[in-house]
mmCIF file of C-alpha atoms in Angstrom:
data_model
loop_
_atom_site.group_PDB
_atom_site.id
_atom_site.type_symbol
_atom_site.label_atom_id
_atom_site.label_comp_id
_atom_site.label_asym_id
_atom_site.label_seq_id
_atom_site.Cartn_x
_atom_site.Cartn_y
_atom_site.Cartn_z
ATOM 1 C CA MET U 1237 -60.272 -1.722 -9.291
ATOM 2 C CA SER U 1238 -63.724 -1.454 -7.743
ATOM 3 C CA GLN U 1239 -66.552 -3.809 -8.619
ATOM 4 C CA HIS U 1240 -69.660 -2.439 -10.319
ATOM 5 C CA ASP U 1241 -72.340 -1.503 -7.789
ATOM 6 C CA PRO U 1242 -75.859 -1.403 -9.307
ATOM 7 C CA SER U 1243 -76.960 1.180 -6.730
ATOM 8 C CA ARG U 1244 -74.564 3.775 -8.132
ATOM 9 C CA THR U 1245 -75.681 6.154 -10.771
ATOM 10 C CA GLY U 1246 -72.459 6.287 -12.775
ATOM 11 C CA GLN U 1247 -70.764 9.003 -10.698
ATOM 12 C CA PRO U 1248 -66.993 8.586 -10.328
ATOM 13 C CA ASP U 1249 -65.387 7.506 -7.047
ATOM 14 C CA THR U 1250 -63.195 10.055 -5.227
ATOM 15 C CA PRO U 1251 -60.448 9.502 -2.630
ATOM 16 C CA GLU U 1252 -62.919 10.461 0.083
ATOM 17 C CA GLY U 1253 -65.330 7.750 -1.017
ATOM 18 C CA PRO U 1254 -68.218 7.441 -3.458
ATOM 19 C CA ALA U 1255 -69.475 10.638 -5.024
ATOM 20 C CA GLY U 1256 -71.989 12.474 -2.922
ATOM 21 C CA SER U 1257 -70.685 11.189 0.444
ATOM 22 C CA ALA U 1258 -70.386 13.681 3.277
ATOM 23 C CA ALA U 1259 -66.620 13.088 3.814
ATOM 24 C CA GLY U 1260 -65.553 15.309 0.917
ATOM 25 C CA THR U 1261 -67.777 18.336 1.654
ATOM 26 C CA PRO U 1262 -66.346 21.767 2.354
ATOM 27 C CA ALA U 1263 -67.748 21.598 5.870
ATOM 28 C CA ASP U 1264 -64.727 19.489 6.895
ATOM 29 C CA GLY U 1265 -62.245 22.165 5.683
ATOM 30 C CA PRO U 1266 -61.089 23.619 9.055
ATOM 31 C CA ALA U 1267 -60.611 20.150 10.584
ATOM 32 C CA ASP U 1268 -58.589 19.037 7.577
ATOM 33 C CA ALA U 1269 -56.492 22.221 7.726
ATOM 34 C CA ALA U 1270 -55.625 21.537 11.381
ATOM 35 C CA GLY U 1271 -54.683 17.952 10.493
ATOM 36 C CA LEU U 1272 -52.582 19.117 7.573
ATOM 37 C CA ALA U 1273 -50.806 21.714 9.730
ATOM 38 C CA GLU U 1274 -50.026 19.034 12.301
ATOM 39 C CA ALA U 1275 -48.744 16.672 9.593
ATOM 40 C CA LEU U 1276 -46.623 19.494 8.162
ATOM 41 C CA GLN U 1277 -45.084 20.194 11.587
ATOM 42 C CA LYS U 1278 -44.292 16.487 12.032
ATOM 43 C CA ALA U 1279 -42.720 16.341 8.553
ATOM 44 C CA GLU U 1280 -40.637 19.460 9.232
ATOM 45 C CA ALA U 1281 -39.477 18.019 12.566
ATOM 46 C CA GLN U 1282 -38.520 14.773 10.864
ATOM 47 C CA ALA U 1283 -36.682 16.659 8.121
ATOM 48 C CA GLN U 1284 -34.778 18.663 10.751
ATOM 49 C CA GLU U 1285 -33.881 15.451 12.606
ATOM 50 C CA HIS U 1286 -32.720 13.787 9.375
ATOM 51 C CA GLN U 1287 -30.603 16.817 8.498
ATOM 52 C CA GLU U 1288 -28.985 16.821 11.962
ATOM 53 C CA ASN U 1289 -28.283 13.081 11.697
ATOM 54 C CA TRP U 1290 -26.796 13.591 8.234
ATOM 55 C CA LEU U 1291 -24.565 16.413 9.499
ATOM 56 C CA ARG U 1292 -23.379 14.217 12.413
ATOM 57 C CA ALA U 1293 -22.657 11.312 10.040
ATOM 58 C CA ARG U 1294 -20.784 13.623 7.685
ATOM 59 C CA ALA U 1295 -18.685 15.027 10.543
ATOM 60 C CA GLU U 1296 -17.945 11.485 11.755
ATOM 61 C CA ALA U 1297 -16.895 10.442 8.234
ATOM 62 C CA ASP U 1298 -14.591 13.486 8.033
ATOM 63 C CA ASN U 1299 -13.071 12.579 11.407
ATOM 64 C CA ILE U 1300 -12.505 8.977 10.308
ATOM 65 C CA ARG U 1301 -10.856 10.186 7.080
ATOM 66 C CA LYS U 1302 -8.590 12.574 8.983
ATOM 67 C CA ARG U 1303 -7.640 9.839 11.483
ATOM 68 C CA ALA U 1304 -6.861 7.450 8.627
ATOM 69 C CA GLN U 1305 -4.679 10.073 6.925
ATOM 70 C CA ALA U 1306 -2.816 10.694 10.187
ATOM 71 C CA ASP U 1307 -2.320 6.931 10.650
ATOM 72 C CA VAL U 1308 -0.947 6.568 7.114
ATOM 73 C CA ALA U 1309 1.381 9.540 7.605
ATOM 74 C CA SER U 1310 2.607 8.047 10.878
ATOM 75 C CA ALA U 1311 3.112 4.640 9.266
ATOM 76 C CA HIS U 1312 5.201 6.225 6.495
ATOM 77 C CA LYS U 1313 7.188 8.303 8.958
ATOM 78 C CA TYR U 1314 8.003 5.412 11.297
ATOM 79 C CA ALA U 1315 7.947 2.503 8.810
ATOM 80 C CA ILE U 1316 11.601 1.652 9.397
ATOM 81 C CA ASP U 1317 11.372 1.872 13.182
ATOM 82 C CA ASN U 1318 11.956 -1.864 13.735
ATOM 83 C CA PHE U 1319 14.635 -2.013 11.036
ATOM 84 C CA ALA U 1320 16.469 0.938 12.598
ATOM 85 C CA GLY U 1321 16.339 -0.833 15.968
ATOM 86 C CA GLU U 1322 18.034 -3.877 14.408
ATOM 87 C CA LEU U 1323 20.813 -1.670 12.969
ATOM 88 C CA LEU U 1324 21.710 -0.056 16.299
ATOM 89 C CA PRO U 1325 23.844 -3.019 17.508
ATOM 90 C CA VAL U 1326 25.774 -2.837 14.211
ATOM 91 C CA TYR U 1327 26.448 0.845 14.828
ATOM 92 C CA ASP U 1328 27.533 0.096 18.406
ATOM 93 C CA ALA U 1329 29.921 -2.628 17.201
ATOM 94 C CA LEU U 1330 31.507 -0.235 14.696
ATOM 95 C CA ASP U 1331 31.883 2.418 17.420
ATOM 96 C CA ALA U 1332 33.544 -0.120 19.720
ATOM 97 C CA ALA U 1333 35.955 -1.131 16.942
ATOM 98 C CA LEU U 1334 36.923 2.502 16.332
ATOM 99 C CA ALA U 1335 37.414 3.131 20.051
ATOM 100 C CA THR U 1336 39.954 0.301 20.337
ATOM 101 C CA GLY U 1337 43.384 1.885 19.931
ATOM 102 C CA ASN U 1338 45.690 -1.124 20.178
ATOM 103 C CA ALA U 1339 43.785 -3.660 18.053
ATOM 104 C CA THR U 1340 45.690 -5.971 15.750
ATOM 105 C CA ALA U 1341 44.750 -6.400 12.103
ATOM 106 C CA GLU U 1342 43.459 -9.896 12.883
ATOM 107 C CA SER U 1343 41.199 -8.737 15.730
ATOM 108 C CA LEU U 1344 39.871 -5.881 13.576
ATOM 109 C CA ARG U 1345 39.116 -8.351 10.786
ATOM 110 C CA ASP U 1346 37.311 -10.652 13.232
ATOM 111 C CA GLY U 1347 35.313 -7.690 14.568
ATOM 112 C CA VAL U 1348 34.348 -6.557 11.068
ATOM 113 C CA GLU U 1349 33.223 -10.098 10.178
ATOM 114 C CA LEU U 1350 31.048 -10.281 13.307
ATOM 115 C CA THR U 1351 29.600 -6.848 12.555
ATOM 116 C CA ARG U 1352 28.864 -7.876 8.979
ATOM 117 C CA LYS U 1353 27.164 -11.016 10.299
ATOM 118 C CA GLN U 1354 24.964 -8.836 12.549
ATOM 119 C CA LEU U 1355 24.102 -6.599 9.613
ATOM 120 C CA LYS U 1356 23.273 -9.575 7.381
ATOM 121 C CA GLY U 1357 21.012 -10.968 10.118
ATOM 122 C CA ALA U 1358 19.148 -7.645 10.332
ATOM 123 C CA PHE U 1359 18.780 -7.618 6.545
ATOM 124 C CA GLU U 1360 17.409 -11.165 6.451
ATOM 125 C CA LYS U 1361 14.968 -10.459 9.290
ATOM 126 C CA PHE U 1362 13.335 -7.744 7.188
ATOM 127 C CA GLY U 1363 13.451 -9.508 3.808
ATOM 128 C CA LEU U 1364 16.490 -7.725 2.376
ATOM 129 C CA THR U 1365 18.609 -10.190 0.383
ATOM 130 C CA VAL U 1366 21.962 -9.768 -1.314
ATOM 131 C CA LEU U 1367 22.269 -10.348 -5.079
ATOM 132 C CA ASP U 1368 25.687 -11.901 -5.745
ATOM 133 C CA PRO U 1369 25.171 -13.566 -9.155
ATOM 134 C CA VAL U 1370 28.649 -14.868 -10.090
ATOM 135 C CA GLY U 1371 28.187 -17.830 -12.460
ATOM 136 C CA GLU U 1372 24.457 -17.195 -12.944
ATOM 137 C CA LYS U 1373 22.778 -16.297 -16.236
ATOM 138 C CA PHE U 1374 22.506 -12.530 -16.742
ATOM 139 C CA ASP U 1375 19.039 -11.261 -15.721
ATOM 140 C CA PRO U 1376 18.348 -7.630 -16.721
ATOM 141 C CA HIS U 1377 15.698 -7.424 -13.982
ATOM 142 C CA HIS U 1378 18.296 -8.122 -11.263
ATOM 143 C CA HIS U 1379 21.644 -7.211 -12.853
ATOM 144 C CA GLN U 1380 23.145 -4.255 -14.683
ATOM 145 C CA ALA U 1381 25.858 -5.152 -17.191
ATOM 146 C CA MET U 1382 28.833 -2.791 -16.963
ATOM 147 C CA THR U 1383 30.988 -4.588 -19.527
ATOM 148 C CA ALA U 1384 31.151 -7.719 -21.655
ATOM 149 C CA ILE U 1385 34.282 -9.860 -21.515
ATOM 150 C CA GLU U 1386 35.340 -12.484 -24.065
ATOM 151 C CA SER U 1387 35.358 -15.787 -22.277
ATOM 152 C CA ASP U 1388 34.994 -19.533 -22.669
ATOM 153 C CA ALA U 1389 32.115 -19.345 -20.162
ATOM 154 C CA PRO U 1390 28.591 -19.604 -21.565
ATOM 155 C CA PRO U 1391 27.529 -16.333 -23.222
ATOM 156 C CA GLN U 1392 25.389 -14.044 -21.060
ATOM 157 C CA SER U 1393 26.660 -15.585 -17.823
ATOM 158 C CA VAL U 1394 27.926 -13.322 -15.039
ATOM 159 C CA LEU U 1395 31.727 -13.488 -14.741
ATOM 160 C CA GLN U 1396 32.377 -10.818 -12.142
ATOM 161 C CA VAL U 1397 30.384 -8.687 -9.683
ATOM 162 C CA PHE U 1398 31.623 -5.125 -9.241
ATOM 163 C CA GLN U 1399 28.937 -4.221 -6.710
ATOM 164 C CA LYS U 1400 26.411 -6.560 -5.118
ATOM 165 C CA GLY U 1401 22.745 -5.812 -5.585
ATOM 166 C CA PHE U 1402 19.929 -5.912 -3.047
ATOM 167 C CA LYS U 1403 16.343 -7.070 -3.186
ATOM 168 C CA LEU U 1404 13.610 -6.227 -0.657
ATOM 169 C CA HIS U 1405 11.248 -9.206 -0.736
ATOM 170 C CA ASP U 1406 10.455 -9.361 -4.491
ATOM 171 C CA ARG U 1407 11.527 -5.819 -5.443
ATOM 172 C CA VAL U 1408 15.050 -5.019 -6.616
ATOM 173 C CA ILE U 1409 16.213 -1.896 -4.785
ATOM 174 C CA ARG U 1410 19.685 -1.939 -6.336
ATOM 175 C CA PRO U 1411 20.734 -4.160 -9.247
ATOM 176 C CA ALA U 1412 24.069 -5.954 -9.095
ATOM 177 C CA LEU U 1413 26.732 -4.296 -11.277
ATOM 178 C CA VAL U 1414 28.303 -7.118 -13.286
ATOM 179 C CA ALA U 1415 30.628 -8.146 -16.116
ATOM 180 C CA VAL U 1416 28.972 -10.522 -18.581
ATOM 181 C CA ALA U 1417 30.606 -13.222 -20.711
ATOM 182 C CA LYS U 1418 30.531 -12.985 -24.489
ATOM 183 C CA ALA U 1419 31.779 -15.492 -27.072
ATOM 184 C CA ARG U 1420 35.366 -15.130 -28.269
ATOM 185 C CA GLU U 1421 35.841 -13.543 -31.712
ATOM 186 C CA GLY U 1422 37.137 -16.762 -33.334
ATOM 187 C CA LYS U 1423 34.209 -18.823 -31.966
ATOM 188 C CA ALA U 1424 31.419 -16.610 -33.301
ATOM 189 C CA GLY U 1425 29.210 -19.136 -35.137
ATOM 190 C CA THR U 1426 30.536 -19.294 -38.704
ATOM 191 C CA ALA U 1427 34.183 -19.387 -39.842
ATOM 192 C CA PRO U 1428 35.448 -16.518 -42.019
ATOM 193 C CA ALA U 1429 35.447 -17.293 -45.773
#
C-alpha cells in the first residue's frame, strides 16, 4: 500500500508509476513491443527445452520400467537355479546306483540312504522342511486328515502318517496326509442310560 502524497491530485497509480508520468505514454510502444517479442522468444525457447527434458525423462522412466520387468521375469525364470544345482549330485548318485549291475541289497540300501541324506541337506539349505507329525496334535494348517481311528491316544492326535508334508520356510507346500485319533465308542463322555 502506498502512503498518501500531498502533492498528488487524487489520480490513481498505474503499474508504470504515478498517473501522468512519461513511462506509460504511447510513445514507448515500439520499444515495448520489441521487448515483449524478445521475452516471448525466450519463453518459447524455455518451453521447448522443458518439453525436451520431459520427453527425455519419460523415455528414461519407460526404460527403467522395462528393465525392471525384464529383471523380474528373469528372477522368476531362474529362481530355482541354486536349488537345481544342489539337486544335481542327488541325480548323479541315483544314476550311479542304477548303473551298478552287481550291487547287493545292503549296498543299494546304503546308497539310497546316502542319497536321501544329500537330498535332505539340499532341502534344509533352501528352507524346505519335512512335516512328519506322528504323535503331534492335529493341525489343519499343516495336516490333512484322511481317516479317524478309535484309539486310547488323546483325541485329535496324529496316529499315522500316510504321506509326509513339506513346508517352505513358513508356507506349507504340501500338507501331511494323516490318520487322527478319536475316542472309543464306549468312552464317549456319558454312559448310555
